[in-house]
mmCIF file of C-alpha atoms and ligand atoms in Angstrom:
data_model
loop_
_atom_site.group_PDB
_atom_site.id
_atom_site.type_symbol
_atom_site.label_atom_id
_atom_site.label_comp_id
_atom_site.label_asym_id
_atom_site.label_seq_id
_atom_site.Cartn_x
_atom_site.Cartn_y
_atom_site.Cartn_z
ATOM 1 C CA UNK A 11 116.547 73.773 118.962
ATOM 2 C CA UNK A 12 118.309 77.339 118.692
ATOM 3 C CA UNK A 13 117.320 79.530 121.632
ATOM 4 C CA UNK A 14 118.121 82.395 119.688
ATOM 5 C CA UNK A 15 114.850 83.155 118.443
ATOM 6 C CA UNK A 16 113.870 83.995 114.857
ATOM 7 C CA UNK A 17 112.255 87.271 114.106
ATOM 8 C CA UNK A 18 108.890 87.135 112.533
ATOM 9 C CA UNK A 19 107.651 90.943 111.234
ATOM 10 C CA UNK A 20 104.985 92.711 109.687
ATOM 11 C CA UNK A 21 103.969 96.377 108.899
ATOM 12 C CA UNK A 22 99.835 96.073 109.841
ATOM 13 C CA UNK A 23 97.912 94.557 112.463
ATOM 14 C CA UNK A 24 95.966 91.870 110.052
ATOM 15 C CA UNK A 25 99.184 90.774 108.939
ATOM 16 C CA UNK A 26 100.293 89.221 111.943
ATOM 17 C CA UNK A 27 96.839 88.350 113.757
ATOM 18 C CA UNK A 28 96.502 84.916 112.831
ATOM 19 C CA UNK A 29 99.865 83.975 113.201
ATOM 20 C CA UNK A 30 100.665 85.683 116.567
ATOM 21 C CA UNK A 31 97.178 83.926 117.868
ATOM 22 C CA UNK A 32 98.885 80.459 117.405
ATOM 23 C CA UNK A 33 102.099 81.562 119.921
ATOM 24 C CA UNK A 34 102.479 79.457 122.937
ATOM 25 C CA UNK A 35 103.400 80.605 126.044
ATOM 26 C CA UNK A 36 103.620 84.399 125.189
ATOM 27 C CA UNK A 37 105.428 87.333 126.644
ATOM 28 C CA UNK A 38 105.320 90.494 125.793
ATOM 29 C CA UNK A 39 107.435 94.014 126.163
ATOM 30 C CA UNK A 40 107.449 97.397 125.059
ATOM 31 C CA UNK A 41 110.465 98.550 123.231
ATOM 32 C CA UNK A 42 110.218 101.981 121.500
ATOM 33 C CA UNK A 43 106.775 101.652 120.403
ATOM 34 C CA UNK A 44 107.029 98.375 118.830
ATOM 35 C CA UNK A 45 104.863 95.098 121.342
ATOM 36 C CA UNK A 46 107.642 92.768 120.816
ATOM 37 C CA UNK A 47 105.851 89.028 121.614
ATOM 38 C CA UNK A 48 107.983 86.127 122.564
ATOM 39 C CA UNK A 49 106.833 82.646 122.689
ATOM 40 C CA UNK A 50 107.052 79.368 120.790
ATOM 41 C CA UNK A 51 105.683 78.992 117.398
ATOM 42 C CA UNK A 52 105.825 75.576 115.794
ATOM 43 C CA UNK A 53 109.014 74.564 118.145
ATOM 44 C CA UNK A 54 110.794 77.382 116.975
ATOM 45 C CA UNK A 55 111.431 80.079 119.964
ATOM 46 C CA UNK A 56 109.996 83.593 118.168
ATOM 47 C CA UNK A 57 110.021 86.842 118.435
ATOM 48 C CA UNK A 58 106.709 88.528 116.472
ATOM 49 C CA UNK A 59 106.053 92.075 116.110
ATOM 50 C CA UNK A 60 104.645 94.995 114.060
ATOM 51 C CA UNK A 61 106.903 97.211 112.480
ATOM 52 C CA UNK A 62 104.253 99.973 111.336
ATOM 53 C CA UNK A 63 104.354 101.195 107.597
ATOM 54 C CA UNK A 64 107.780 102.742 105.828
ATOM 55 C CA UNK A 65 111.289 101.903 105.474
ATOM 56 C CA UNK A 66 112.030 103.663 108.551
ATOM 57 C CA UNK A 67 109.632 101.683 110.700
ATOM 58 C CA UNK A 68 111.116 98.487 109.001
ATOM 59 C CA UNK A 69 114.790 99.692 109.568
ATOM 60 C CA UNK A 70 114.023 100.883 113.212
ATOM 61 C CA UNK A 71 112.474 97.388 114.320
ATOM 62 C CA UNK A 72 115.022 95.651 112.383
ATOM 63 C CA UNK A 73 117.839 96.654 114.510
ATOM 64 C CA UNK A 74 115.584 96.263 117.658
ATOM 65 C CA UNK A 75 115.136 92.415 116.906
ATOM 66 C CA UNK A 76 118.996 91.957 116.448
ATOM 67 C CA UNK A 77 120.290 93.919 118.909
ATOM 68 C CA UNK A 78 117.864 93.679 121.669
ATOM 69 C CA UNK A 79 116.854 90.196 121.081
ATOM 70 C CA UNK A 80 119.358 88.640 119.179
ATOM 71 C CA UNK A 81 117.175 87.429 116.139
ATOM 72 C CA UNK A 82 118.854 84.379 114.652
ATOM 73 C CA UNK A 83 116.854 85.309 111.172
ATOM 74 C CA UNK A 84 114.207 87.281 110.342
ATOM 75 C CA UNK A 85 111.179 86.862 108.146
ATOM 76 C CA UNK A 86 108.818 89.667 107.065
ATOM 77 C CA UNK A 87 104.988 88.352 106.129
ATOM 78 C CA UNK A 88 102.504 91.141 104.540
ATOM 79 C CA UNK A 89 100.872 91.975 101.290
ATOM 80 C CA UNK A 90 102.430 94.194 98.336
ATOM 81 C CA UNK A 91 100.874 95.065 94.936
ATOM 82 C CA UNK A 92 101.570 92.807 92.125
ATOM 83 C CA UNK A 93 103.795 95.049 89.397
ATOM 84 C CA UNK A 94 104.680 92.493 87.144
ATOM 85 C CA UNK A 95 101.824 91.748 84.308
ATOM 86 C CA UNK A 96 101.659 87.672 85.574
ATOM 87 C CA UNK A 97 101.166 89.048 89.095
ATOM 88 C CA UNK A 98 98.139 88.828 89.957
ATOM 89 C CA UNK A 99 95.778 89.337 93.134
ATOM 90 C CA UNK A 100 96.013 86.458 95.270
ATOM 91 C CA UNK A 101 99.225 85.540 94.313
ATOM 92 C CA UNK A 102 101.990 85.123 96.751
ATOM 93 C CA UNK A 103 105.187 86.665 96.141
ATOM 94 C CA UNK A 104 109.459 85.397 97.854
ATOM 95 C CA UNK A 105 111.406 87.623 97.176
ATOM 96 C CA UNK A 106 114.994 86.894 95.787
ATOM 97 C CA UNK A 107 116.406 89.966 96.281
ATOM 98 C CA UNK A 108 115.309 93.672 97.304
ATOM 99 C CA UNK A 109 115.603 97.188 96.110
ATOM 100 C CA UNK A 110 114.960 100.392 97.334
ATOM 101 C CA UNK A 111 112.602 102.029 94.085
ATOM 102 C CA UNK A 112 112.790 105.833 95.687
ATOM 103 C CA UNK A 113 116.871 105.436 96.116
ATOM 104 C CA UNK A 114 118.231 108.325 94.275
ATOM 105 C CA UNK A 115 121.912 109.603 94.867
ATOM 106 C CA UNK A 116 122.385 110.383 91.120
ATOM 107 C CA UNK A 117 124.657 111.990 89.547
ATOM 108 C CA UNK A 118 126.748 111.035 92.401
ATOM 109 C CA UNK A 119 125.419 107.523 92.389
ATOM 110 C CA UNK A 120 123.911 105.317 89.752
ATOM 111 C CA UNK A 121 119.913 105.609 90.617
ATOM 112 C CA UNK A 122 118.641 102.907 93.257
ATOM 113 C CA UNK A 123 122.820 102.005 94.036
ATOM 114 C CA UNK A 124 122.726 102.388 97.813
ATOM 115 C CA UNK A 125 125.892 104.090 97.975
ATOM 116 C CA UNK A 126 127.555 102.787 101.246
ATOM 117 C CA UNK A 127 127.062 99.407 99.636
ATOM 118 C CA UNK A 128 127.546 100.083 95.905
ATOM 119 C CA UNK A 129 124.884 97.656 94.858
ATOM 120 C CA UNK A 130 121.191 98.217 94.535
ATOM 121 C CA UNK A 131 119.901 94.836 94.788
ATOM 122 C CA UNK A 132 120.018 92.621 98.128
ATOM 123 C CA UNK A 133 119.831 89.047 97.977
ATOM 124 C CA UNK A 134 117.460 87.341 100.598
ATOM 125 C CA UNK A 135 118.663 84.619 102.632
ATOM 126 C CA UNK A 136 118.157 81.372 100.396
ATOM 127 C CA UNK A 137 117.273 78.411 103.023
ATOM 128 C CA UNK A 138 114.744 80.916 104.306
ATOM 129 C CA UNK A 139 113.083 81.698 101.375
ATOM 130 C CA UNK A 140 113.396 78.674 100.143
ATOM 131 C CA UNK A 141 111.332 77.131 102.959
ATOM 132 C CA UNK A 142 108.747 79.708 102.630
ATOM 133 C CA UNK A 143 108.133 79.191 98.524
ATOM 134 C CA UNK A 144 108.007 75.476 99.046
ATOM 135 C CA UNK A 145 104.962 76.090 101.613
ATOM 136 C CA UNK A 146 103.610 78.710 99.785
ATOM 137 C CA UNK A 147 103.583 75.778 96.626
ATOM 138 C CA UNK A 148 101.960 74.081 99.270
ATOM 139 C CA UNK A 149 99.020 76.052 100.522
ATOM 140 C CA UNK A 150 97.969 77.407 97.288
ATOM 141 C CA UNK A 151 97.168 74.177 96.161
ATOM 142 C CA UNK A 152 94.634 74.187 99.226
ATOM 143 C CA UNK A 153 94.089 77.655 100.644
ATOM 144 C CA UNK A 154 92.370 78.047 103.350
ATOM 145 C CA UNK A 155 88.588 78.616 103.151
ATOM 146 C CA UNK A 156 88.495 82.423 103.482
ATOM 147 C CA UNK A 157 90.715 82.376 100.445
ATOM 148 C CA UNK A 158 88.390 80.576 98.368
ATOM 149 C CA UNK A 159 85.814 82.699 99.776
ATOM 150 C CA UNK A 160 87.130 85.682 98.363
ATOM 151 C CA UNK A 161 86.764 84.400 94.834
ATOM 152 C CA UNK A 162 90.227 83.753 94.722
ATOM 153 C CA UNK A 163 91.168 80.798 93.008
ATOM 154 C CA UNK A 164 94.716 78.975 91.769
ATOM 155 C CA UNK A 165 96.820 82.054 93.379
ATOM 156 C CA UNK A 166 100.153 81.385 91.504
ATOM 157 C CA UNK A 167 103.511 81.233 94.090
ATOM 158 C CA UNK A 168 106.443 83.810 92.105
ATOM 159 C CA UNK A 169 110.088 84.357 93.305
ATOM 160 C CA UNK A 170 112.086 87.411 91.995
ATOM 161 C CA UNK A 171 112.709 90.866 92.516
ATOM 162 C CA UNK A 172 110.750 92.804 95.587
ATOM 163 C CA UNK A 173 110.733 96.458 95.559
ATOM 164 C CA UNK A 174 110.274 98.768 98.347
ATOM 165 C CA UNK A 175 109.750 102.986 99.035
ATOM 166 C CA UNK A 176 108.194 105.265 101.073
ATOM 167 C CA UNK A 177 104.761 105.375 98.933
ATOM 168 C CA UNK A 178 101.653 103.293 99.161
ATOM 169 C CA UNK A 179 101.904 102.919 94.964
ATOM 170 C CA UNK A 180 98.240 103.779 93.895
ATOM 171 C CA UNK A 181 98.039 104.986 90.653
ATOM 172 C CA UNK A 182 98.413 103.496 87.030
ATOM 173 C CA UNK A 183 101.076 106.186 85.889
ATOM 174 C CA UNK A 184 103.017 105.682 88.826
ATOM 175 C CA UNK A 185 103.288 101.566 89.145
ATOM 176 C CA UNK A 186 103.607 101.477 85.037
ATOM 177 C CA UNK A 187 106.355 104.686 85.585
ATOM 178 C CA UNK A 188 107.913 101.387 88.438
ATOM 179 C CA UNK A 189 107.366 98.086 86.168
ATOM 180 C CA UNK A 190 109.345 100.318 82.978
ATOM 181 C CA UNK A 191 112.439 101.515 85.597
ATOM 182 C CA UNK A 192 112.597 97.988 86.907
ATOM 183 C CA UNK A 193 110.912 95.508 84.369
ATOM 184 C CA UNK A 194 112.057 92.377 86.127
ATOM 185 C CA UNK A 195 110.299 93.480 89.719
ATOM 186 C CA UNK A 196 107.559 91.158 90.612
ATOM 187 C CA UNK A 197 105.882 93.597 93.700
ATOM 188 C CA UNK A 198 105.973 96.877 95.281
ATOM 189 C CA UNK A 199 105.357 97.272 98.922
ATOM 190 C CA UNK A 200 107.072 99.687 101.620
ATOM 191 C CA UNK A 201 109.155 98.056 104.339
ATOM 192 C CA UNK A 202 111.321 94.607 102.918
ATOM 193 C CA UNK A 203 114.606 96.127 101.464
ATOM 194 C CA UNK A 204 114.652 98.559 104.418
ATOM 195 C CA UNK A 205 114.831 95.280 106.338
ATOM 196 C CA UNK A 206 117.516 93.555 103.775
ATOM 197 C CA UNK A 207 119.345 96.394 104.193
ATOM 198 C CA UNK A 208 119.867 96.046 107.923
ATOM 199 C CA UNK A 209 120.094 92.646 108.208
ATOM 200 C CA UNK A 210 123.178 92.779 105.424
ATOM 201 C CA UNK A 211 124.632 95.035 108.131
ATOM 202 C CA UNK A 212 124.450 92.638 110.985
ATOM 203 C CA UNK A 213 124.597 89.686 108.557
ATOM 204 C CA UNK A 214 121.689 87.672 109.781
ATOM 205 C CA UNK A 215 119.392 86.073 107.392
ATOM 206 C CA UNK A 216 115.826 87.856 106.241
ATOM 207 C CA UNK A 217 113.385 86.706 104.095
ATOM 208 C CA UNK A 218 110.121 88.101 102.491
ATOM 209 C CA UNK A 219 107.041 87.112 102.021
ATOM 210 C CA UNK A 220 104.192 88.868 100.708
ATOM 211 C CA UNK A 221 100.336 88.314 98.815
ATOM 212 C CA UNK A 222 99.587 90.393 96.784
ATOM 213 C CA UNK A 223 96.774 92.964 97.917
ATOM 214 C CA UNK A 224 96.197 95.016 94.983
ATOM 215 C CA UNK A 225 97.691 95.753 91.135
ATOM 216 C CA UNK A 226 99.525 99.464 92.355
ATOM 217 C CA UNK A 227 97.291 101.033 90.177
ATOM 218 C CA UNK A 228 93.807 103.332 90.656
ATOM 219 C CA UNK A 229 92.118 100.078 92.197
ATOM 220 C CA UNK A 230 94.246 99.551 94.994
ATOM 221 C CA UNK A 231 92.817 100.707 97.822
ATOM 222 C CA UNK A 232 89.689 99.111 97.020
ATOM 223 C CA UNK A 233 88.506 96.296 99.612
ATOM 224 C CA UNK A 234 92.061 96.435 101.031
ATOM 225 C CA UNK A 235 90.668 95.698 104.769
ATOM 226 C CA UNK A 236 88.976 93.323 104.162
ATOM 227 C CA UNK A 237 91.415 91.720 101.381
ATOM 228 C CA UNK A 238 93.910 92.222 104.456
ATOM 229 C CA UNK A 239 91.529 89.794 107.239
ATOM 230 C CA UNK A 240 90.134 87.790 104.777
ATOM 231 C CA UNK A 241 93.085 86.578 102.759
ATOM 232 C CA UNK A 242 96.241 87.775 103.791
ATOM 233 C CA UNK A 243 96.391 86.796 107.412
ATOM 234 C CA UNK A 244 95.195 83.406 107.032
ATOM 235 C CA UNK A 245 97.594 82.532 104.047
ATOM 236 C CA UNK A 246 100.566 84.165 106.130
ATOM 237 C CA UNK A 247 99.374 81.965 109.082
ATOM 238 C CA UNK A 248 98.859 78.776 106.940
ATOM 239 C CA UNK A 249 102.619 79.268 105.301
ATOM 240 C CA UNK A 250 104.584 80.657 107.630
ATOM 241 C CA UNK A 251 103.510 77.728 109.697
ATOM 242 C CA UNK A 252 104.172 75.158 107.365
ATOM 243 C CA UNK A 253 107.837 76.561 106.854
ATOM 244 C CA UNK A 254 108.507 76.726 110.413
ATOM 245 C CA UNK A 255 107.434 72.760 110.803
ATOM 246 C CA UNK A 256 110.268 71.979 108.177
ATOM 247 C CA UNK A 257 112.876 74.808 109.029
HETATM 248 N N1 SAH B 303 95.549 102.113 101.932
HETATM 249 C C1 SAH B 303 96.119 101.359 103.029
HETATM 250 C C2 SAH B 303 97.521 101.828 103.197
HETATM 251 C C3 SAH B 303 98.379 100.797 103.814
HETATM 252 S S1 SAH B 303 99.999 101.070 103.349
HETATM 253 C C4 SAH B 303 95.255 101.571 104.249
HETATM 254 O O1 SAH B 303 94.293 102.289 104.128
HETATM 255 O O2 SAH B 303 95.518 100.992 105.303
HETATM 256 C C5 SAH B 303 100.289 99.638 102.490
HETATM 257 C C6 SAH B 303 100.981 98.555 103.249
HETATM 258 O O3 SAH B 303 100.851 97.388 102.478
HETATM 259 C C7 SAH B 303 102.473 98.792 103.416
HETATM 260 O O4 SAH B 303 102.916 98.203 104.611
HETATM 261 C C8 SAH B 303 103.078 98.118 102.172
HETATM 262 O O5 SAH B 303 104.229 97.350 102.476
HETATM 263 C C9 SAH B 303 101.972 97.205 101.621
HETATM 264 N N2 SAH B 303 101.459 97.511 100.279
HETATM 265 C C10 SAH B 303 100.399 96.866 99.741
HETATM 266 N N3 SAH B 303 100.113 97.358 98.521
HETATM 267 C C11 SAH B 303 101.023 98.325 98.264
HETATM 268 C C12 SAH B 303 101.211 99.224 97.168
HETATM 269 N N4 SAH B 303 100.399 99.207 96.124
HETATM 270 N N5 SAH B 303 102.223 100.129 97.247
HETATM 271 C C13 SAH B 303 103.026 100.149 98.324
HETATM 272 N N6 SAH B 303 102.873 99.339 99.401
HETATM 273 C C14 SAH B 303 101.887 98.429 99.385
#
């Protein structure tokens, strides 16, 4: 076992609840804002942590994590809403690779290019992701009660394009404005390129995970609390686990 420890993220407190309950032997500090708790988490040595909302928050905690604590990898669990038409509520979402939607250095750059880079999409690391879409498979085939509760049944597992901005995307116009820009992304949320972005930098792994909360459009804040406790944190529990048992 590494004891560097992997990084384990999200923006809201329902996010992370069920997962950082599991954490043996905890520790916590204070850095900046951010309750950075270290502990073990399926034999894995972990660092968990809320980020807060924004690609700010995201980029701000990233760097923490590496620098500070010297992250081996990072993974970011949370919701999104579901942009492409087979996305669905329920559904769980790896992303493949990241953009930033509200990028826009035209006409000196090509809109969404982030110009130190000269590329607008960022790949997420593959053995990482590709540990968390084989437990995601996994779950979804039995989810865990709340789930089903919810009325939520055969949530489909997707891996593609995640896109990320500064806006909580709540309004028909504005996520079918999104899905024509950038037809092939899958889910819109507002923290998981920032992270890519950072961890390209240092060159330590990320990956992203994310259920899908809401369709982006004039529904989406509807039931999102509860959609958040209910579904979310138990399914990021239930697969983040499972990925860490095989990782
Ligand atoms: N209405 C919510 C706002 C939370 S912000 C509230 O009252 O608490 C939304 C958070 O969930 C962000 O961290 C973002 O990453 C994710 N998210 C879920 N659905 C989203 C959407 N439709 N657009 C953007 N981000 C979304």
């Amino acid at each position: 076992m590494s004891t560097a420890p992997l990084g384990i993220v999200s923006a809201l407190p329902d996010e992370l609840s069920a997962l950082l309950a599991l954490v043996e032997s905890p520790t916590a500090s204070t850095v900046a804002g951010r309750r950075l708790h270290r502990g073990c988490l399926h034999g894995h040595e972990v660092v968990l942590t809320l980020c807060g909302i924004g690609k700010v928050a995201a980029a701000l905690t990233t760097t923490l994590l590496i620098e500070r604590e010297g992250v081996r990898g990072l993974l970011f669990t949370g919701v999104a809403g579901g942009l492409g038409s087979e996305v669905r509520v329920g559904d769980v979402v790896v992303a493949r690779t990241l953009l930033q939607h509200d990028m826009d250095a035209s006409p000196l750059f090509p809109r969404h290019q982030i110009p130190d880079l000269g590329v607008d999409e960022l790949p997420a690391d593959e053995a990482l992701s590709t540990a968390l879409l084989a437990a995601a498979r996994e779950v979804v085939q039995n989810p865990p009660a709340a789930v089903v509760g919810f009325g939520l049944t055969g949530p489909a597992v997707h891996q593609g394009l995640v896109i990320s901005g500064d806006r909580f995307v709540s309004t028909s116009a504005e996520s079918v404005a999104l899905a024509s820009r950038l037809p092939s992304a899958l889910a819109v949320e507002m923290e998981g390129a920032a992270m890519a972005q950072v961890c390209a930098a240092f060159a330590v792994p990320c990956a992203v995970l994310r259920t899908i909360s809401d369709r982006a459009d004039d529904q989406a804040h509807v039931d999102f609390p509860r959609f958040l406790a209910e579904v979310a944190s138990p399914l990021s529990r239930e697969i983040v686990s499972l990925a860490l048992k095989r990782l």
